[in-house]
């Protein structure tokens, strides 16, 4: 057989099916677009499910792809086996109600034998035991002998997940030879040995499984095939391991060079670490190129786990500094031709990985030390199970993924109490959930009668007032009781549903309009919020005058000034999104926003704080567009057409077949249901007021536009005037005046510190002289007012220089609280004394707690009046040694 490279194999497959009339589509993103059941795309057909289910119309009834995939279910096996990996590529050809078994089988055989030139005598197939159609096609059409067609049962050759579309499978196998077999005369595909390698699965989706378990024929059967590219490359290159395939081997050699450790093909213990790093490099590079940033939840956590796992294995190989970011370039070098997004994001990939490596390096040493200490405790306790609360502390405090903790412990034959760990995780989630619960949660459930009254027609894109009819009213007595009523009067707080409304309901991060509802009886209702449930707009109102009844004809009118300011901020948000991508990179994706009349808040994916220069560049881009008076246009169109035009869609948002596209000239184009200005010039001006981190991998910008900029300017001018008055200086010299005051303050602080040191130094001899000797140990105690813990540490270090056999217990009192310090000379450590254990009991005597190392530890307490009790506890502890 010809040894064909992986990149060439990919192209051969796609070109072959193109020649058979298939639409060749580039790989979908690893981020599922409309499938919340998946964190990451894990199979070639996963992104095509909307086409198979009929929810979307495919671009062609025949399609072929090479889909990038991530699977972490077998991550514990990666590196230890020849074929497990977290990243892989899946080739596939698909039919959406077009061709069926005959073509699928014929073309799979043609590609295998005529394009790849696999020896026919090495090829076997399996079929579902009841699939006579597949049998006849393989036997009569292809000419395979009976003994090479293996019938298997449902577990092996029938694809179904619960109810719905399903069908039999047929798989192609390659015979690697007797030397890889089990020696049994009955050895054939389906055997557990390594002789026969399955490389292509043909799924014939022809049935629908009903709720009662019966199967009915689908009116339009489908074809779904999957051929693992790495596995095929193993066959064509006659290797036993995916890590010996040409493209993967190239990356592996770079890992080998970085570690300075020779790779021995899986024989040495270090080979496992080299393989793991190689595999994880591929995964992290592809994930980041699709806009995934390391974080603490979901797919972001998967990426963080892979990077940190690779760092840990780098440490095992002796690599202590950052190294992954440069090795990611090697993945781009090998795969960038097939996946242009890799080359496009090369610099960004390097920066994200380097940033995550540096963050993890700051905690890894401390975390590893904690693991070692926990293991030492387990040795003393005679236990081989790490308590769940300690594993949780490693995860929560030191950023150690539980998987890494398990892996490190397993190497020394220890385990983790996973059940207790998960209990701790659940408790944390419950605490977080309770903190985030919003007022009025469950409103819909308490208003079934309200929302069942029909739907509201929204006319507010073009109209700011309209005639309407009241469909239903609920009286809002409190957050837990919204009672359906026929009439409301002056002073009542209620929700009113109208048959049509100009009021925008809160959604997509944009707050609702406010305004008024009037009726012919003189009734006036002030609307302060509008909530949308299903297709009903609920107007939260306070009745200012008169009364309102269900069925009333009313006039609804929004406050236009507030709408305009909110619209300006919403349009500015779109411009900000695009400007951030231009300045920081296309990995920037919106992860949340809030827009009201006062300003905007925009959360986005990014791996580090923005520099002052980057913030200024973003502002300049937006203000330049504003000054150009670019028109803002909205258009209703098919979602696929919108995406073809380059309109940005937000992951996690639900879109119908028809979407609203908001375009700000050629600069920005997004799918959006919010309200916007008619021209970018209406925004007036744009100013970023803050940039900060809100979660790992998530940054937040807060910004304002024209009206609020003007308001802030007035506030700043007022503040400057008042400050100038207090400092008795003119505004133009305030900066110099403030700098002079700060310099004077620093000098005074330094003088105070020197006086403190002199006072402590002068009292050092008297402290030592006043030591109480207990069992040959000199106990030195001292109480200090307004001294820092660092001051006490310095004092204890000075005392240690004067001799041995000394235990110091100091208390610093400040602001009604006390901080204890216990410090021991080194010779006492050899006697088994431990400052960390001592301070727990000493601080407890004053209502506190803490811990630390053997030679020095600190703790806080709430009751300074019990310091003497704490000192007495210290005497008791030393007396017991």
mmCIF file with all atom_site columns, N, CA, C and O in Angstrom, residues 196-234:
data_model
loop_
_atom_site.group_PDB
_atom_site.id
_atom_site.type_symbol
_atom_site.label_atom_id
_atom_site.label_alt_id
_atom_site.label_comp_id
_atom_site.label_asym_id
_atom_site.label_entity_id
_atom_site.label_seq_id
_atom_site.pdbx_PDB_ins_code
_atom_site.Cartn_x
_atom_site.Cartn_y
_atom_site.Cartn_z
_atom_site.occupancy
_atom_site.B_iso_or_equiv
_atom_site.pdbx_formal_charge
_atom_site.auth_seq_id
_atom_site.auth_comp_id
_atom_site.auth_asym_id
_atom_site.auth_atom_id
_atom_site.pdbx_PDB_model_num
ATOM 1   N N  . UNK A 1 196 ? -8.465  -6.828 13.742 1.00 0.00 ? 196 UNK A N  1
ATOM 2   C CA . UNK A 1 196 ? -9.366  -6.150 12.806 1.00 0.00 ? 196 UNK A CA 1
ATOM 3   C C  . UNK A 1 196 ? -9.682  -4.734 13.301 1.00 0.00 ? 196 UNK A C  1
ATOM 4   O O  . UNK A 1 196 ? -10.157 -4.547 14.419 1.00 0.00 ? 196 UNK A O  1
ATOM 5   N N  . UNK A 1 197 ? -9.401  -3.744 12.444 1.00 0.00 ? 197 UNK A N  1
ATOM 6   C CA . UNK A 1 197 ? -9.600  -2.337 12.813 1.00 0.00 ? 197 UNK A CA 1
ATOM 7   C C  . UNK A 1 197 ? -10.789 -1.787 12.035 1.00 0.00 ? 197 UNK A C  1
ATOM 8   O O  . UNK A 1 197 ? -10.790 -1.758 10.798 1.00 0.00 ? 197 UNK A O  1
ATOM 9   N N  . UNK A 1 198 ? -11.823 -1.351 12.756 1.00 0.00 ? 198 UNK A N  1
ATOM 10  C CA . UNK A 1 198 ? -12.977 -0.711 12.115 1.00 0.00 ? 198 UNK A CA 1
ATOM 11  C C  . UNK A 1 198 ? -12.597 0.721  11.752 1.00 0.00 ? 198 UNK A C  1
ATOM 12  O O  . UNK A 1 198 ? -12.088 1.461  12.580 1.00 0.00 ? 198 UNK A O  1
ATOM 13  N N  . UNK A 1 199 ? -12.804 1.100  10.487 1.00 0.00 ? 199 UNK A N  1
ATOM 14  C CA . UNK A 1 199 ? -12.407 2.452  10.092 1.00 0.00 ? 199 UNK A CA 1
ATOM 15  C C  . UNK A 1 199 ? -13.533 3.265  9.452  1.00 0.00 ? 199 UNK A C  1
ATOM 16  O O  . UNK A 1 199 ? -13.416 4.467  9.315  1.00 0.00 ? 199 UNK A O  1
ATOM 17  N N  . UNK A 1 200 ? -14.651 2.619  9.054  1.00 0.00 ? 200 UNK A N  1
ATOM 18  C CA . UNK A 1 200 ? -15.714 3.398  8.402  1.00 0.00 ? 200 UNK A CA 1
ATOM 19  C C  . UNK A 1 200 ? -17.053 2.814  8.825  1.00 0.00 ? 200 UNK A C  1
ATOM 20  O O  . UNK A 1 200 ? -17.292 1.612  8.697  1.00 0.00 ? 200 UNK A O  1
ATOM 21  N N  . UNK A 1 201 ? -17.928 3.674  9.330  1.00 0.00 ? 201 UNK A N  1
ATOM 22  C CA . UNK A 1 201 ? -19.255 3.240  9.775  1.00 0.00 ? 201 UNK A CA 1
ATOM 23  C C  . UNK A 1 201 ? -20.314 3.879  8.883  1.00 0.00 ? 201 UNK A C  1
ATOM 24  O O  . UNK A 1 201 ? -20.380 5.104  8.763  1.00 0.00 ? 201 UNK A O  1
ATOM 25  N N  . UNK A 1 202 ? -21.121 3.046  8.254  1.00 0.00 ? 202 UNK A N  1
ATOM 26  C CA . UNK A 1 202 ? -22.210 3.528  7.407  1.00 0.00 ? 202 UNK A CA 1
ATOM 27  C C  . UNK A 1 202 ? -23.521 3.324  8.160  1.00 0.00 ? 202 UNK A C  1
ATOM 28  O O  . UNK A 1 202 ? -23.898 2.190  8.462  1.00 0.00 ? 202 UNK A O  1
ATOM 29  N N  . UNK A 1 203 ? -24.209 4.409  8.485  1.00 0.00 ? 203 UNK A N  1
ATOM 30  C CA . UNK A 1 203 ? -25.473 4.330  9.221  1.00 0.00 ? 203 UNK A CA 1
ATOM 31  C C  . UNK A 1 203 ? -26.622 4.563  8.245  1.00 0.00 ? 203 UNK A C  1
ATOM 32  O O  . UNK A 1 203 ? -26.662 5.594  7.562  1.00 0.00 ? 203 UNK A O  1
ATOM 33  N N  . UNK A 1 204 ? -27.526 3.601  8.199  1.00 0.00 ? 204 UNK A N  1
ATOM 34  C CA . UNK A 1 204 ? -28.693 3.683  7.311  1.00 0.00 ? 204 UNK A CA 1
ATOM 35  C C  . UNK A 1 204 ? -29.907 4.079  8.145  1.00 0.00 ? 204 UNK A C  1
ATOM 36  O O  . UNK A 1 204 ? -30.577 3.227  8.732  1.00 0.00 ? 204 UNK A O  1
ATOM 37  N N  . UNK A 1 205 ? -30.191 5.360  8.229  1.00 0.00 ? 205 UNK A N  1
ATOM 38  C CA . UNK A 1 205 ? -31.296 5.845  9.055  1.00 0.00 ? 205 UNK A CA 1
ATOM 39  C C  . UNK A 1 205 ? -32.601 5.666  8.280  1.00 0.00 ? 205 UNK A C  1
ATOM 40  O O  . UNK A 1 205 ? -32.957 6.504  7.455  1.00 0.00 ? 205 UNK A O  1
ATOM 41  N N  . UNK A 1 206 ? -33.298 4.553  8.576  1.00 0.00 ? 206 UNK A N  1
ATOM 42  C CA . UNK A 1 206 ? -34.488 4.232  7.789  1.00 0.00 ? 206 UNK A CA 1
ATOM 43  C C  . UNK A 1 206 ? -35.746 4.041  8.624  1.00 0.00 ? 206 UNK A C  1
ATOM 44  O O  . UNK A 1 206 ? -36.835 3.920  8.078  1.00 0.00 ? 206 UNK A O  1
ATOM 45  N N  . UNK A 1 207 ? -35.602 4.018  9.973  1.00 0.00 ? 207 UNK A N  1
ATOM 46  C CA . UNK A 1 207 ? -36.759 3.800  10.840 1.00 0.00 ? 207 UNK A CA 1
ATOM 47  C C  . UNK A 1 207 ? -36.970 4.974  11.790 1.00 0.00 ? 207 UNK A C  1
ATOM 48  O O  . UNK A 1 207 ? -36.066 5.789  12.026 1.00 0.00 ? 207 UNK A O  1
ATOM 49  N N  . UNK A 1 208 ? -38.172 5.010  12.345 1.00 0.00 ? 208 UNK A N  1
ATOM 50  C CA . UNK A 1 208 ? -38.480 5.909  13.451 1.00 0.00 ? 208 UNK A CA 1
ATOM 51  C C  . UNK A 1 208 ? -38.956 5.042  14.609 1.00 0.00 ? 208 UNK A C  1
ATOM 52  O O  . UNK A 1 208 ? -39.920 4.291  14.484 1.00 0.00 ? 208 UNK A O  1
ATOM 53  N N  . UNK A 1 209 ? -38.253 5.139  15.747 1.00 0.00 ? 209 UNK A N  1
ATOM 54  C CA . UNK A 1 209 ? -38.657 4.355  16.914 1.00 0.00 ? 209 UNK A CA 1
ATOM 55  C C  . UNK A 1 209 ? -39.737 5.123  17.662 1.00 0.00 ? 209 UNK A C  1
ATOM 56  O O  . UNK A 1 209 ? -39.523 6.259  18.101 1.00 0.00 ? 209 UNK A O  1
ATOM 57  N N  . UNK A 1 210 ? -40.913 4.490  17.796 1.00 0.00 ? 210 UNK A N  1
ATOM 58  C CA . UNK A 1 210 ? -42.043 5.142  18.437 1.00 0.00 ? 210 UNK A CA 1
ATOM 59  C C  . UNK A 1 210 ? -41.958 4.998  19.951 1.00 0.00 ? 210 UNK A C  1
ATOM 60  O O  . UNK A 1 210 ? -41.143 4.245  20.494 1.00 0.00 ? 210 UNK A O  1
ATOM 61  N N  . UNK A 1 211 ? -42.833 5.731  20.658 1.00 0.00 ? 211 UNK A N  1
ATOM 62  C CA . UNK A 1 211 ? -42.839 5.687  22.124 1.00 0.00 ? 211 UNK A CA 1
ATOM 63  C C  . UNK A 1 211 ? -43.138 4.297  22.666 1.00 0.00 ? 211 UNK A C  1
ATOM 64  O O  . UNK A 1 211 ? -42.709 3.941  23.757 1.00 0.00 ? 211 UNK A O  1
ATOM 65  N N  . UNK A 1 212 ? -43.903 3.504  21.899 1.00 0.00 ? 212 UNK A N  1
ATOM 66  C CA . UNK A 1 212 ? -44.254 2.161  22.377 1.00 0.00 ? 212 UNK A CA 1
ATOM 67  C C  . UNK A 1 212 ? -43.189 1.122  22.025 1.00 0.00 ? 212 UNK A C  1
ATOM 68  O O  . UNK A 1 212 ? -43.374 -0.082 22.240 1.00 0.00 ? 212 UNK A O  1
ATOM 69  N N  . UNK A 1 213 ? -42.053 1.568  21.439 1.00 0.00 ? 213 UNK A N  1
ATOM 70  C CA . UNK A 1 213 ? -40.961 0.663  21.123 1.00 0.00 ? 213 UNK A CA 1
ATOM 71  C C  . UNK A 1 213 ? -41.021 0.057  19.742 1.00 0.00 ? 213 UNK A C  1
ATOM 72  O O  . UNK A 1 213 ? -40.099 -0.669 19.340 1.00 0.00 ? 213 UNK A O  1
ATOM 73  N N  . UNK A 1 214 ? -42.059 0.330  18.987 1.00 0.00 ? 214 UNK A N  1
ATOM 74  C CA . UNK A 1 214 ? -42.162 -0.217 17.629 1.00 0.00 ? 214 UNK A CA 1
ATOM 75  C C  . UNK A 1 214 ? -41.390 0.662  16.652 1.00 0.00 ? 214 UNK A C  1
ATOM 76  O O  . UNK A 1 214 ? -41.078 1.828  16.939 1.00 0.00 ? 214 UNK A O  1
ATOM 77  N N  . UNK A 1 215 ? -41.101 0.115  15.473 1.00 0.00 ? 215 UNK A N  1
ATOM 78  C CA . UNK A 1 215 ? -40.347 0.825  14.448 1.00 0.00 ? 215 UNK A CA 1
ATOM 79  C C  . UNK A 1 215 ? -41.229 1.029  13.218 1.00 0.00 ? 215 UNK A C  1
ATOM 80  O O  . UNK A 1 215 ? -41.885 0.089  12.752 1.00 0.00 ? 215 UNK A O  1
ATOM 81  N N  . UNK A 1 216 ? -41.249 2.241  12.719 1.00 0.00 ? 216 UNK A N  1
ATOM 82  C CA . UNK A 1 216 ? -41.972 2.542  11.480 1.00 0.00 ? 216 UNK A CA 1
ATOM 83  C C  . UNK A 1 216 ? -40.982 3.073  10.452 1.00 0.00 ? 216 UNK A C  1
ATOM 84  O O  . UNK A 1 216 ? -39.948 3.655  10.803 1.00 0.00 ? 216 UNK A O  1
ATOM 85  N N  . UNK A 1 217 ? -41.287 2.881  9.176  1.00 0.00 ? 217 UNK A N  1
ATOM 86  C CA . UNK A 1 217 ? -40.393 3.331  8.103  1.00 0.00 ? 217 UNK A CA 1
ATOM 87  C C  . UNK A 1 217 ? -40.425 4.849  7.982  1.00 0.00 ? 217 UNK A C  1
ATOM 88  O O  . UNK A 1 217 ? -41.498 5.469  8.033  1.00 0.00 ? 217 UNK A O  1
ATOM 89  N N  . UNK A 1 218 ? -39.253 5.443  7.810  1.00 0.00 ? 218 UNK A N  1
ATOM 90  C CA . UNK A 1 218 ? -39.179 6.873  7.522  1.00 0.00 ? 218 UNK A CA 1
ATOM 91  C C  . UNK A 1 218 ? -39.540 7.097  6.058  1.00 0.00 ? 218 UNK A C  1
ATOM 92  O O  . UNK A 1 218 ? -39.115 6.328  5.179  1.00 0.00 ? 218 UNK A O  1
ATOM 93  N N  . UNK A 1 219 ? -40.304 8.140  5.768  1.00 0.00 ? 219 UNK A N  1
ATOM 94  C CA . UNK A 1 219 ? -40.659 8.402  4.364  1.00 0.00 ? 219 UNK A CA 1
ATOM 95  C C  . UNK A 1 219 ? -39.439 8.749  3.509  1.00 0.00 ? 219 UNK A C  1
ATOM 96  O O  . UNK A 1 219 ? -39.412 8.463  2.313  1.00 0.00 ? 219 UNK A O  1
ATOM 97  N N  . UNK A 1 220 ? -38.419 9.358  4.122  1.00 0.00 ? 220 UNK A N  1
ATOM 98  C CA . UNK A 1 220 ? -37.215 9.735  3.390  1.00 0.00 ? 220 UNK A CA 1
ATOM 99  C C  . UNK A 1 220 ? -35.988 9.279  4.180  1.00 0.00 ? 220 UNK A C  1
ATOM 100 O O  . UNK A 1 220 ? -35.472 10.020 5.023  1.00 0.00 ? 220 UNK A O  1
ATOM 101 N N  . UNK A 1 221 ? -35.502 8.057  3.939  1.00 0.00 ? 221 UNK A N  1
ATOM 102 C CA . UNK A 1 221 ? -34.336 7.545  4.669  1.00 0.00 ? 221 UNK A CA 1
ATOM 103 C C  . UNK A 1 221 ? -33.094 8.398  4.409  1.00 0.00 ? 221 UNK A C  1
ATOM 104 O O  . UNK A 1 221 ? -32.964 9.027  3.345  1.00 0.00 ? 221 UNK A O  1
ATOM 105 N N  . UNK A 1 222 ? -32.186 8.399  5.388  1.00 0.00 ? 222 UNK A N  1
ATOM 106 C CA . UNK A 1 222 ? -30.963 9.208  5.316  1.00 0.00 ? 222 UNK A CA 1
ATOM 107 C C  . UNK A 1 222 ? -29.725 8.324  5.404  1.00 0.00 ? 222 UNK A C  1
ATOM 108 O O  . UNK A 1 222 ? -29.784 7.195  5.898  1.00 0.00 ? 222 UNK A O  1
ATOM 109 N N  . UNK A 1 223 ? -28.611 8.892  4.969  1.00 0.00 ? 223 UNK A N  1
ATOM 110 C CA . UNK A 1 223 ? -27.310 8.232  5.110  1.00 0.00 ? 223 UNK A CA 1
ATOM 111 C C  . UNK A 1 223 ? -26.408 9.128  5.951  1.00 0.00 ? 223 UNK A C  1
ATOM 112 O O  . UNK A 1 223 ? -26.289 10.336 5.701  1.00 0.00 ? 223 UNK A O  1
ATOM 113 N N  . UNK A 1 224 ? -25.764 8.506  6.946  1.00 0.00 ? 224 UNK A N  1
ATOM 114 C CA . UNK A 1 224 ? -24.834 9.220  7.834  1.00 0.00 ? 224 UNK A CA 1
ATOM 115 C C  . UNK A 1 224 ? -23.610 8.320  7.986  1.00 0.00 ? 224 UNK A C  1
ATOM 116 O O  . UNK A 1 224 ? -23.711 7.229  8.553  1.00 0.00 ? 224 UNK A O  1
ATOM 117 N N  . UNK A 1 225 ? -22.479 8.721  7.459  1.00 0.00 ? 225 UNK A N  1
ATOM 118 C CA . UNK A 1 225 ? -21.281 7.885  7.594  1.00 0.00 ? 225 UNK A CA 1
ATOM 119 C C  . UNK A 1 225 ? -20.204 8.631  8.365  1.00 0.00 ? 225 UNK A C  1
ATOM 120 O O  . UNK A 1 225 ? -20.167 9.865  8.365  1.00 0.00 ? 225 UNK A O  1
ATOM 121 N N  . UNK A 1 226 ? -19.326 7.868  8.982  1.00 0.00 ? 226 UNK A N  1
ATOM 122 C CA . UNK A 1 226 ? -18.217 8.451  9.723  1.00 0.00 ? 226 UNK A CA 1
ATOM 123 C C  . UNK A 1 226 ? -16.955 7.633  9.541  1.00 0.00 ? 226 UNK A C  1
ATOM 124 O O  . UNK A 1 226 ? -16.957 6.416  9.753  1.00 0.00 ? 226 UNK A O  1
ATOM 125 N N  . UNK A 1 227 ? -15.878 8.299  9.116  1.00 0.00 ? 227 UNK A N  1
ATOM 126 C CA . UNK A 1 227 ? -14.593 7.643  8.910  1.00 0.00 ? 227 UNK A CA 1
ATOM 127 C C  . UNK A 1 227 ? -13.545 8.437  9.678  1.00 0.00 ? 227 UNK A C  1
ATOM 128 O O  . UNK A 1 227 ? -13.266 9.596  9.339  1.00 0.00 ? 227 UNK A O  1
ATOM 129 N N  . UNK A 1 228 ? -12.974 7.850  10.727 1.00 0.00 ? 228 UNK A N  1
ATOM 130 C CA . UNK A 1 228 ? -11.983 8.544  11.539 1.00 0.00 ? 228 UNK A CA 1
ATOM 131 C C  . UNK A 1 228 ? -10.692 8.768  10.762 1.00 0.00 ? 228 UNK A C  1
ATOM 132 O O  . UNK A 1 228 ? -10.049 7.812  10.313 1.00 0.00 ? 228 UNK A O  1
ATOM 133 N N  . UNK A 1 229 ? -10.319 10.040 10.579 1.00 0.00 ? 229 UNK A N  1
ATOM 134 C CA . UNK A 1 229 ? -9.164  10.362 9.744  1.00 0.00 ? 229 UNK A CA 1
ATOM 135 C C  . UNK A 1 229 ? -7.869  9.823  10.346 1.00 0.00 ? 229 UNK A C  1
ATOM 136 O O  . UNK A 1 229 ? -7.023  9.267  9.636  1.00 0.00 ? 229 UNK A O  1
ATOM 137 N N  . UNK A 1 230 ? -7.689  9.993  11.659 1.00 0.00 ? 230 UNK A N  1
ATOM 138 C CA . UNK A 1 230 ? -6.462  9.507  12.292 1.00 0.00 ? 230 UNK A CA 1
ATOM 139 C C  . UNK A 1 230 ? -6.364  7.987  12.217 1.00 0.00 ? 230 UNK A C  1
ATOM 140 O O  . UNK A 1 230 ? -5.278  7.425  11.989 1.00 0.00 ? 230 UNK A O  1
ATOM 141 N N  . UNK A 1 231 ? -7.504  7.304  12.383 1.00 0.00 ? 231 UNK A N  1
ATOM 142 C CA . UNK A 1 231 ? -7.492  5.843  12.314 1.00 0.00 ? 231 UNK A CA 1
ATOM 143 C C  . UNK A 1 231 ? -7.174  5.373  10.890 1.00 0.00 ? 231 UNK A C  1
ATOM 144 O O  . UNK A 1 231 ? -6.436  4.414  10.689 1.00 0.00 ? 231 UNK A O  1
ATOM 145 N N  . UNK A 1 232 ? -7.745  6.067  9.907  1.00 0.00 ? 232 UNK A N  1
ATOM 146 C CA . UNK A 1 232 ? -7.435  5.730  8.522  1.00 0.00 ? 232 UNK A CA 1
ATOM 147 C C  . UNK A 1 232 ? -5.948  5.948  8.240  1.00 0.00 ? 232 UNK A C  1
ATOM 148 O O  . UNK A 1 232 ? -5.304  5.137  7.551  1.00 0.00 ? 232 UNK A O  1
ATOM 149 N N  . UNK A 1 233 ? -5.390  7.044  8.775  1.00 0.00 ? 233 UNK A N  1
ATOM 150 C CA . UNK A 1 233 ? -3.966  7.330  8.560  1.00 0.00 ? 233 UNK A CA 1
ATOM 151 C C  . UNK A 1 233 ? -3.095  6.234  9.176  1.00 0.00 ? 233 UNK A C  1
ATOM 152 O O  . UNK A 1 233 ? -2.044  5.881  8.625  1.00 0.00 ? 233 UNK A O  1
ATOM 153 N N  . UNK A 1 234 ? -3.523  5.688  10.330 1.00 0.00 ? 234 UNK A N  1
ATOM 154 C CA . UNK A 1 234 ? -2.784  4.583  10.947 1.00 0.00 ? 234 UNK A CA 1
ATOM 155 C C  . UNK A 1 234 ? -2.712  3.392  9.991  1.00 0.00 ? 234 UNK A C  1
ATOM 156 O O  . UNK A 1 234 ? -1.665  2.748  9.852  1.00 0.00 ? 234 UNK A O  1
#
